[in-house]
Amino acid sequence: MSPEISSAIDSIEVSLSVGGMNVINTVLSFVMFGIALDIHPSFFIDVFKKPKGVLIGALCQFLLLPALTFLLAIALGDLISPMIALGMILVASCPGGNISNFISSISKANIELSVSLTAINTLLAIVMTPLNFWVWSSLYLKISSITAEIPYLSIPVWEVFKTIVILLGIPLVLGVLCTRFLPKLANALKKPMQYLSIIFFIVMVVLSFYSNIDAFLKCIKYIFLVVFIHNLLALGIGYGTALSFKLPERDRRTLSIETGIQNSGLGLVLLFNPLIFGHFPPHGGMLVITAWWAVWHIVSGLTIALIFNLKDARKKKNNQKED
């Protein structure tokens, strides 16, 4: 990637007023509340009875994905800017995305495991997202020997932790309580909340690029390739790890989807928060990577669901021939 392209990407800036930031935070909280409507306390009981799949899924999400993303960023070297590398690490540090359960259902994967992983990983993200981002981004900046022209990034772990508790922790608790004590209301809210999630991600991406469309169009082919490789790595980590631990096919599909579908909306909210990244301009590379992930993982998720279904159809056809 040429210095001109890197400069164009990193020059992309999005600034929100306090009111705009509050609106986005509120909407994301509602999205997380909607995710929690599918979480039943019984899921956690099942996890303790058969923890293997969830433990391997958490391993993929919070250890293997951030670590291998760090290695990928190092391997890409000068082909990406430091801000793009940090954007990759930020996305990898977020929990699984809220459409993973939908993708798992149409992929004929283990939906119970998918929902359990979403619940457990989202709860763990309250601690693991700021911790992973701080560890791997700090290590990347240190190993890469970033020049003095790029300011050193000091991660305010407490501010990130506080933001995630408010955006994830509180809505999740309220959603689980609603499902437990107001099941009719929870069922009535599930579908509207799914549509809200899709609209939310579209709005987030539009906000990210509305005033920077020219710069984005110039760099999209580079960003597309980086996100494509990164997302393919994430999908492969989930499926490959499940395969190595000899999990059944349905569980392999679930872990692939749960690891490959990231909550990039949370990453965008963190980037928009002036108390977290406001002191560190320009960080356009982080913004572009995170926003394009919000689009691309939907495309890749639907694609892998199609691949899994074609595989099942081919297997069924072969079995019919043998009979």
mmCIF file of C-alpha atoms in Angstrom:
data_model
loop_
_atom_site.group_PDB
_atom_site.id
_atom_site.type_symbol
_atom_site.label_atom_id
_atom_site.label_comp_id
_atom_site.label_asym_id
_atom_site.label_seq_id
_atom_site.Cartn_x
_atom_site.Cartn_y
_atom_site.Cartn_z
ATOM 1 C CA MET A 1 0.000 0.000 0.000
ATOM 2 C CA SER A 2 1.494 3.332 -1.047
ATOM 3 C CA PRO A 3 2.010 6.168 1.469
ATOM 4 C CA GLU A 4 -0.575 8.201 -0.474
ATOM 5 C CA ILE A 5 -3.243 5.525 -0.038
ATOM 6 C CA SER A 6 -2.380 5.071 3.646
ATOM 7 C CA SER A 7 -2.623 8.818 4.150
ATOM 8 C CA ALA A 8 -6.000 8.966 2.369
ATOM 9 C CA ILE A 9 -7.380 6.162 4.547
ATOM 10 C CA ASP A 10 -6.096 7.571 7.825
ATOM 11 C CA SER A 11 -7.355 11.055 6.960
ATOM 12 C CA ILE A 12 -10.968 9.832 7.111
ATOM 13 C CA GLU A 13 -12.540 11.326 10.210
ATOM 14 C CA VAL A 14 -15.984 11.103 11.746
ATOM 15 C CA SER A 15 -16.971 13.421 14.536
ATOM 16 C CA LEU A 16 -20.220 13.180 16.438
ATOM 17 C CA SER A 17 -21.845 15.622 18.807
ATOM 18 C CA VAL A 18 -22.599 14.523 22.345
ATOM 19 C CA GLY A 19 -26.237 14.127 21.321
ATOM 20 C CA GLY A 20 -25.313 11.963 18.310
ATOM 21 C CA MET A 21 -23.054 9.807 20.448
ATOM 22 C CA ASN A 22 -25.822 9.330 23.013
ATOM 23 C CA VAL A 23 -28.252 8.261 20.275
ATOM 24 C CA ILE A 24 -25.817 5.648 18.938
ATOM 25 C CA ASN A 25 -25.076 4.340 22.439
ATOM 26 C CA THR A 26 -28.789 4.086 23.190
ATOM 27 C CA VAL A 27 -29.542 2.237 19.959
ATOM 28 C CA LEU A 28 -26.674 -0.212 20.501
ATOM 29 C CA SER A 29 -27.963 -0.864 24.018
ATOM 30 C CA PHE A 30 -31.376 -1.722 22.551
ATOM 31 C CA VAL A 31 -29.671 -4.047 20.041
ATOM 32 C CA MET A 32 -27.859 -5.843 22.867
ATOM 33 C CA PHE A 33 -31.161 -6.031 24.777
ATOM 34 C CA GLY A 34 -32.666 -7.717 21.709
ATOM 35 C CA ILE A 35 -29.850 -10.284 21.637
ATOM 36 C CA ALA A 36 -30.478 -11.082 25.296
ATOM 37 C CA LEU A 37 -34.139 -11.896 24.557
ATOM 38 C CA ASP A 38 -32.899 -15.208 23.104
ATOM 39 C CA ILE A 39 -30.891 -16.034 26.199
ATOM 40 C CA HIS A 40 -32.535 -18.316 28.739
ATOM 41 C CA PRO A 41 -31.011 -19.192 32.105
ATOM 42 C CA SER A 42 -31.289 -22.862 31.100
ATOM 43 C CA PHE A 43 -28.624 -22.284 28.439
ATOM 44 C CA PHE A 44 -26.072 -21.674 31.165
ATOM 45 C CA ILE A 45 -27.101 -24.868 32.936
ATOM 46 C CA ASP A 46 -26.571 -26.803 29.682
ATOM 47 C CA VAL A 47 -23.158 -25.175 29.294
ATOM 48 C CA PHE A 48 -22.035 -26.552 32.639
ATOM 49 C CA LYS A 49 -23.346 -29.999 31.702
ATOM 50 C CA LYS A 50 -21.640 -30.065 28.268
ATOM 51 C CA PRO A 51 -19.015 -27.311 28.321
ATOM 52 C CA LYS A 52 -16.670 -28.570 25.594
ATOM 53 C CA GLY A 53 -18.177 -26.683 22.651
ATOM 54 C CA VAL A 54 -18.533 -23.403 24.551
ATOM 55 C CA LEU A 55 -15.018 -23.604 25.994
ATOM 56 C CA ILE A 56 -13.526 -24.183 22.544
ATOM 57 C CA GLY A 57 -15.676 -21.379 21.127
ATOM 58 C CA ALA A 58 -14.472 -18.963 23.811
ATOM 59 C CA LEU A 59 -10.890 -20.077 23.110
ATOM 60 C CA CYS A 60 -11.340 -19.245 19.420
ATOM 61 C CA GLN A 61 -13.007 -15.899 20.123
ATOM 62 C CA PHE A 62 -10.834 -14.449 22.853
ATOM 63 C CA LEU A 63 -7.436 -16.091 22.422
ATOM 64 C CA LEU A 64 -6.828 -17.528 18.961
ATOM 65 C CA LEU A 65 -8.549 -14.804 16.906
ATOM 66 C CA PRO A 66 -6.813 -11.809 18.568
ATOM 67 C CA ALA A 67 -3.441 -13.597 18.654
ATOM 68 C CA LEU A 68 -3.558 -14.714 15.013
ATOM 69 C CA THR A 69 -4.878 -11.289 13.961
ATOM 70 C CA PHE A 70 -1.811 -9.782 15.606
ATOM 71 C CA LEU A 71 0.433 -12.197 13.679
ATOM 72 C CA LEU A 72 -1.433 -11.419 10.431
ATOM 73 C CA ALA A 73 -0.917 -7.674 10.979
ATOM 74 C CA ILE A 74 2.805 -8.264 11.586
ATOM 75 C CA ALA A 75 3.026 -10.474 8.471
ATOM 76 C CA LEU A 76 1.345 -7.838 6.276
ATOM 77 C CA GLY A 77 4.005 -5.346 7.384
ATOM 78 C CA ASP A 78 4.158 -2.212 5.224
ATOM 79 C CA LEU A 79 1.237 -3.404 3.102
ATOM 80 C CA ILE A 80 -1.067 -1.920 5.742
ATOM 81 C CA SER A 81 -0.825 1.210 7.870
ATOM 82 C CA PRO A 82 -0.533 0.964 11.666
ATOM 83 C CA MET A 83 -4.075 2.299 11.996
ATOM 84 C CA ILE A 84 -5.433 -0.459 9.762
ATOM 85 C CA ALA A 85 -3.586 -3.033 11.875
ATOM 86 C CA LEU A 86 -5.101 -1.574 15.050
ATOM 87 C CA GLY A 87 -8.532 -1.672 13.417
ATOM 88 C CA MET A 88 -8.052 -5.382 12.727
ATOM 89 C CA ILE A 89 -7.076 -5.951 16.375
ATOM 90 C CA LEU A 90 -10.073 -3.929 17.591
ATOM 91 C CA VAL A 91 -12.495 -6.023 15.533
ATOM 92 C CA ALA A 92 -10.841 -9.259 16.699
ATOM 93 C CA SER A 93 -11.191 -8.127 20.319
ATOM 94 C CA CYS A 94 -14.968 -7.638 20.044
ATOM 95 C CA PRO A 95 -17.390 -10.479 20.856
ATOM 96 C CA GLY A 96 -19.348 -12.368 18.226
ATOM 97 C CA GLY A 97 -21.900 -10.422 16.189
ATOM 98 C CA ASN A 98 -25.620 -10.427 16.863
ATOM 99 C CA ILE A 99 -26.507 -11.970 13.483
ATOM 100 C CA SER A 100 -24.467 -15.111 14.189
ATOM 101 C CA ASN A 101 -27.512 -16.912 15.598
ATOM 102 C CA PHE A 102 -29.478 -16.191 12.412
ATOM 103 C CA ILE A 103 -26.591 -17.345 10.192
ATOM 104 C CA SER A 104 -26.235 -20.512 12.307
ATOM 105 C CA SER A 105 -29.937 -21.293 11.954
ATOM 106 C CA ILE A 106 -29.916 -21.114 8.139
ATOM 107 C CA SER A 107 -26.613 -23.066 8.035
ATOM 108 C CA LYS A 108 -28.173 -26.026 9.868
ATOM 109 C CA ALA A 109 -25.581 -25.543 12.577
ATOM 110 C CA ASN A 110 -26.001 -26.137 16.315
ATOM 111 C CA ILE A 111 -28.271 -23.199 17.180
ATOM 112 C CA GLU A 112 -28.285 -24.033 20.903
ATOM 113 C CA LEU A 113 -24.488 -23.854 20.963
ATOM 114 C CA SER A 114 -24.624 -20.637 18.924
ATOM 115 C CA VAL A 115 -26.948 -18.898 21.370
ATOM 116 C CA SER A 116 -24.942 -20.158 24.350
ATOM 117 C CA LEU A 117 -21.709 -18.866 22.797
ATOM 118 C CA THR A 118 -23.285 -15.495 22.044
ATOM 119 C CA ALA A 119 -24.412 -15.217 25.645
ATOM 120 C CA ILE A 120 -21.154 -16.372 27.238
ATOM 121 C CA ASN A 121 -18.838 -14.456 24.885
ATOM 122 C CA THR A 122 -20.826 -11.247 25.208
ATOM 123 C CA LEU A 123 -20.611 -11.471 28.988
ATOM 124 C CA LEU A 124 -16.878 -12.233 28.821
ATOM 125 C CA ALA A 125 -16.410 -9.292 26.444
ATOM 126 C CA ILE A 126 -17.009 -6.887 29.321
ATOM 127 C CA VAL A 127 -13.502 -7.810 30.479
ATOM 128 C CA MET A 128 -11.898 -9.518 27.485
ATOM 129 C CA THR A 129 -12.509 -6.859 24.801
ATOM 130 C CA PRO A 130 -10.575 -4.039 26.520
ATOM 131 C CA LEU A 131 -7.962 -6.496 27.796
ATOM 132 C CA ASN A 132 -7.306 -8.090 24.387
ATOM 133 C CA PHE A 133 -7.198 -4.755 22.589
ATOM 134 C CA TRP A 134 -4.774 -3.308 25.121
ATOM 135 C CA VAL A 135 -2.467 -6.365 25.061
ATOM 136 C CA TRP A 136 -2.255 -6.971 21.310
ATOM 137 C CA SER A 137 -2.316 -3.357 20.116
ATOM 138 C CA SER A 138 0.393 -2.376 22.592
ATOM 139 C CA LEU A 139 2.492 -5.359 21.501
ATOM 140 C CA TYR A 140 1.963 -4.506 17.820
ATOM 141 C CA LEU A 141 3.050 -0.902 18.298
ATOM 142 C CA LYS A 142 6.097 -2.025 20.234
ATOM 143 C CA ILE A 143 7.236 -4.686 17.752
ATOM 144 C CA SER A 144 6.476 -2.525 14.698
ATOM 145 C CA SER A 145 8.676 0.308 16.002
ATOM 146 C CA ILE A 146 6.182 2.969 14.947
ATOM 147 C CA THR A 147 7.882 6.209 13.942
ATOM 148 C CA ALA A 148 7.546 9.362 16.011
ATOM 149 C CA GLU A 149 5.220 10.870 13.384
ATOM 150 C CA ILE A 150 2.445 8.578 14.595
ATOM 151 C CA PRO A 151 1.470 9.271 18.212
ATOM 152 C CA TYR A 152 1.728 6.350 20.599
ATOM 153 C CA LEU A 153 -1.634 4.873 21.537
ATOM 154 C CA SER A 154 -2.315 4.690 25.243
ATOM 155 C CA ILE A 155 -5.416 2.525 25.730
ATOM 156 C CA PRO A 156 -7.675 3.848 28.519
ATOM 157 C CA VAL A 157 -8.685 0.386 29.742
ATOM 158 C CA TRP A 158 -11.021 1.705 32.427
ATOM 159 C CA GLU A 159 -12.897 3.935 29.974
ATOM 160 C CA VAL A 160 -13.307 1.050 27.499
ATOM 161 C CA PHE A 161 -14.389 -1.274 30.318
ATOM 162 C CA LYS A 162 -16.927 1.262 31.610
ATOM 163 C CA THR A 163 -18.359 1.813 28.127
ATOM 164 C CA ILE A 164 -18.745 -1.918 27.505
ATOM 165 C CA VAL A 165 -20.411 -2.506 30.892
ATOM 166 C CA ILE A 166 -22.971 0.184 30.088
ATOM 167 C CA LEU A 167 -23.518 -0.894 26.458
ATOM 168 C CA LEU A 168 -23.400 -4.673 26.959
ATOM 169 C CA GLY A 169 -23.723 -5.618 30.610
ATOM 170 C CA ILE A 170 -26.826 -3.684 31.644
ATOM 171 C CA PRO A 171 -28.888 -4.404 28.465
ATOM 172 C CA LEU A 172 -27.994 -8.114 28.677
ATOM 173 C CA VAL A 173 -29.163 -8.394 32.283
ATOM 174 C CA LEU A 174 -32.414 -6.567 31.455
ATOM 175 C CA GLY A 175 -32.994 -8.773 28.388
ATOM 176 C CA VAL A 176 -32.473 -12.005 30.320
ATOM 177 C CA LEU A 177 -34.810 -10.783 33.081
ATOM 178 C CA CYS A 178 -37.428 -9.841 30.483
ATOM 179 C CA THR A 179 -37.232 -13.331 28.931
ATOM 180 C CA ARG A 180 -37.502 -14.931 32.364
ATOM 181 C CA PHE A 181 -40.365 -12.911 33.830
ATOM 182 C CA LEU A 182 -42.120 -11.416 30.766
ATOM 183 C CA PRO A 183 -41.901 -14.163 28.094
ATOM 184 C CA LYS A 184 -44.824 -12.850 25.994
ATOM 185 C CA LEU A 185 -43.268 -9.402 25.751
ATOM 186 C CA ALA A 186 -39.879 -10.943 24.932
ATOM 187 C CA ASN A 187 -41.343 -12.991 22.058
ATOM 188 C CA ALA A 188 -43.165 -9.943 20.691
ATOM 189 C CA LEU A 189 -39.955 -7.880 20.698
ATOM 190 C CA LYS A 190 -37.589 -10.408 19.088
ATOM 191 C CA LYS A 191 -38.346 -9.743 15.410
ATOM 192 C CA PRO A 192 -38.517 -5.926 15.679
ATOM 193 C CA MET A 193 -35.167 -6.022 17.470
ATOM 194 C CA GLN A 194 -33.629 -8.079 14.632
ATOM 195 C CA TYR A 195 -34.748 -5.476 12.079
ATOM 196 C CA LEU A 196 -33.445 -2.708 14.350
ATOM 197 C CA SER A 197 -30.037 -4.404 14.392
ATOM 198 C CA ILE A 198 -29.806 -4.451 10.590
ATOM 199 C CA ILE A 199 -30.920 -0.806 10.298
ATOM 200 C CA PHE A 200 -28.467 0.169 13.024
ATOM 201 C CA PHE A 201 -25.469 -1.311 11.208
ATOM 202 C CA ILE A 202 -26.500 0.379 7.949
ATOM 203 C CA VAL A 203 -26.777 3.755 9.706
ATOM 204 C CA MET A 204 -23.404 3.250 11.414
ATOM 205 C CA VAL A 205 -21.690 2.569 8.094
ATOM 206 C CA VAL A 206 -23.403 5.528 6.381
ATOM 207 C CA LEU A 207 -22.328 7.812 9.219
ATOM 208 C CA SER A 208 -18.787 6.533 8.912
ATOM 209 C CA PHE A 209 -18.415 7.378 5.231
ATOM 210 C CA TYR A 210 -20.981 10.078 4.446
ATOM 211 C CA SER A 211 -18.543 13.003 4.516
ATOM 212 C CA ASN A 212 -15.553 10.943 3.336
ATOM 213 C CA ILE A 213 -16.987 9.075 0.370
ATOM 214 C CA ASP A 214 -14.241 10.112 -2.082
ATOM 215 C CA ALA A 215 -11.435 8.904 0.169
ATOM 216 C CA PHE A 216 -13.331 5.676 0.852
ATOM 217 C CA LEU A 217 -13.867 4.907 -2.840
ATOM 218 C CA LYS A 218 -10.142 5.375 -3.484
ATOM 219 C CA CYS A 219 -9.151 2.854 -0.828
ATOM 220 C CA ILE A 220 -12.014 0.318 -0.945
ATOM 221 C CA LYS A 221 -10.114 -2.261 -3.016
ATOM 222 C CA TYR A 222 -7.313 -2.317 -0.446
ATOM 223 C CA ILE A 223 -9.679 -2.435 2.507
ATOM 224 C CA PHE A 224 -11.779 -5.109 0.811
ATOM 225 C CA LEU A 225 -8.739 -7.377 0.437
ATOM 226 C CA VAL A 226 -7.570 -6.873 4.044
ATOM 227 C CA VAL A 227 -11.023 -7.539 5.512
ATOM 228 C CA PHE A 228 -11.528 -10.509 3.172
ATOM 229 C CA ILE A 229 -8.292 -12.149 4.360
ATOM 230 C CA HIS A 230 -8.971 -11.296 8.009
ATOM 231 C CA ASN A 231 -12.535 -12.609 7.909
ATOM 232 C CA LEU A 232 -11.442 -15.781 6.101
ATOM 233 C CA LEU A 233 -8.869 -16.312 8.866
ATOM 234 C CA ALA A 234 -11.571 -15.910 11.531
ATOM 235 C CA LEU A 235 -13.927 -18.379 9.830
ATOM 236 C CA GLY A 236 -11.059 -20.843 9.405
ATOM 237 C CA ILE A 237 -9.999 -20.549 13.049
ATOM 238 C CA GLY A 238 -13.464 -21.548 14.238
ATOM 239 C CA TYR A 239 -13.950 -24.462 11.870
ATOM 240 C CA GLY A 240 -10.354 -25.704 12.043
ATOM 241 C CA THR A 241 -10.188 -25.619 15.836
ATOM 242 C CA ALA A 242 -13.513 -27.448 16.154
ATOM 243 C CA LEU A 243 -12.268 -30.031 13.653
ATOM 244 C CA SER A 244 -9.016 -30.551 15.560
ATOM 245 C CA PHE A 245 -10.997 -31.179 18.763
ATOM 246 C CA LYS A 246 -13.217 -33.665 16.851
ATOM 247 C CA LEU A 247 -16.468 -31.804 17.396
ATOM 248 C CA PRO A 248 -19.435 -32.880 15.231
ATOM 249 C CA GLU A 249 -20.112 -31.104 11.929
ATOM 250 C CA ARG A 250 -22.959 -28.980 13.310
ATOM 251 C CA ASP A 251 -20.684 -27.679 16.070
ATOM 252 C CA ARG A 252 -17.880 -26.961 13.576
ATOM 253 C CA ARG A 253 -20.240 -24.793 11.573
ATOM 254 C CA THR A 254 -21.349 -22.944 14.693
ATOM 255 C CA LEU A 255 -17.801 -22.197 15.841
ATOM 256 C CA SER A 256 -16.837 -21.037 12.358
ATOM 257 C CA ILE A 257 -19.778 -18.630 12.264
ATOM 258 C CA GLU A 258 -19.393 -17.435 15.856
ATOM 259 C CA THR A 259 -15.700 -16.667 15.295
ATOM 260 C CA GLY A 260 -16.188 -15.154 11.836
ATOM 261 C CA ILE A 261 -19.135 -12.878 12.684
ATOM 262 C CA GLN A 262 -17.903 -10.029 14.892
ATOM 263 C CA ASN A 263 -19.765 -7.306 16.776
ATOM 264 C CA SER A 264 -18.141 -4.548 14.732
ATOM 265 C CA GLY A 265 -20.960 -2.189 15.757
ATOM 266 C CA LEU A 266 -19.462 -2.208 19.241
ATOM 267 C CA GLY A 267 -16.068 -1.432 17.710
ATOM 268 C CA LEU A 268 -17.540 1.592 15.903
ATOM 269 C CA VAL A 269 -19.134 2.861 19.096
ATOM 270 C CA LEU A 270 -15.780 2.620 20.872
ATOM 271 C CA LEU A 271 -14.119 4.516 18.001
ATOM 272 C CA PHE A 272 -16.769 7.225 18.083
ATOM 273 C CA ASN A 273 -16.331 7.740 21.826
ATOM 274 C CA PRO A 274 -14.165 10.885 22.239
ATOM 275 C CA LEU A 275 -13.057 9.766 25.711
ATOM 276 C CA ILE A 276 -11.471 6.638 24.234
ATOM 277 C CA PHE A 277 -10.029 7.555 20.835
ATOM 278 C CA GLY A 278 -10.633 11.296 20.678
ATOM 279 C CA HIS A 279 -7.047 12.006 21.728
ATOM 280 C CA PHE A 280 -5.613 9.897 18.939
ATOM 281 C CA PRO A 281 -6.217 11.463 15.495
ATOM 282 C CA PRO A 282 -6.058 10.465 12.749
ATOM 283 C CA HIS A 283 -7.442 6.945 13.139
ATOM 284 C CA GLY A 284 -9.296 6.622 9.840
ATOM 285 C CA GLY A 285 -7.713 3.230 9.134
ATOM 286 C CA MET A 286 -9.316 1.790 12.258
ATOM 287 C CA LEU A 287 -12.652 3.311 11.317
ATOM 288 C CA VAL A 288 -12.641 2.030 7.726
ATOM 289 C CA ILE A 289 -11.648 -1.529 8.706
ATOM 290 C CA THR A 290 -14.264 -1.728 11.466
ATOM 291 C CA ALA A 291 -17.051 -0.249 9.346
ATOM 292 C CA TRP A 292 -16.330 -2.475 6.342
ATOM 293 C CA TRP A 293 -16.337 -5.514 8.637
ATOM 294 C CA ALA A 294 -19.905 -4.538 9.609
ATOM 295 C CA VAL A 295 -20.874 -4.937 5.952
ATOM 296 C CA TRP A 296 -18.641 -7.788 4.862
ATOM 297 C CA HIS A 297 -19.312 -10.296 7.652
ATOM 298 C CA ILE A 298 -22.997 -10.276 6.671
ATOM 299 C CA VAL A 299 -22.025 -11.134 3.075
ATOM 300 C CA SER A 300 -19.519 -13.793 4.143
ATOM 301 C CA GLY A 301 -21.950 -15.233 6.693
ATOM 302 C CA LEU A 302 -24.674 -15.686 4.084
ATOM 303 C CA THR A 303 -22.092 -17.111 1.665
ATOM 304 C CA ILE A 304 -20.826 -19.715 4.113
ATOM 305 C CA ALA A 305 -24.430 -20.634 4.940
ATOM 306 C CA LEU A 306 -24.984 -21.264 1.216
ATOM 307 C CA ILE A 307 -21.822 -23.384 1.046
ATOM 308 C CA PHE A 308 -22.917 -25.472 4.029
ATOM 309 C CA ASN A 309 -26.385 -26.005 2.521
ATOM 310 C CA LEU A 310 -24.935 -26.990 -0.863
ATOM 311 C CA LYS A 311 -22.679 -29.461 0.952
ATOM 312 C CA ASP A 312 -25.724 -30.979 2.681
ATOM 313 C CA ALA A 313 -27.644 -31.173 -0.600
ATOM 314 C CA ARG A 314 -24.718 -32.882 -2.323
ATOM 315 C CA LYS A 315 -24.357 -35.358 0.547
ATOM 316 C CA LYS A 316 -28.084 -36.099 0.476
ATOM 317 C CA LYS A 317 -27.954 -36.647 -3.283
ATOM 318 C CA ASN A 318 -25.018 -39.052 -2.959
ATOM 319 C CA ASN A 319 -26.803 -41.005 -0.226
ATOM 320 C CA GLN A 320 -29.877 -41.329 -2.437
ATOM 321 C CA LYS A 321 -27.732 -42.710 -5.278
ATOM 322 C CA GLU A 322 -26.205 -45.308 -2.967
ATOM 323 C CA ASP A 323 -29.666 -46.412 -1.819
#
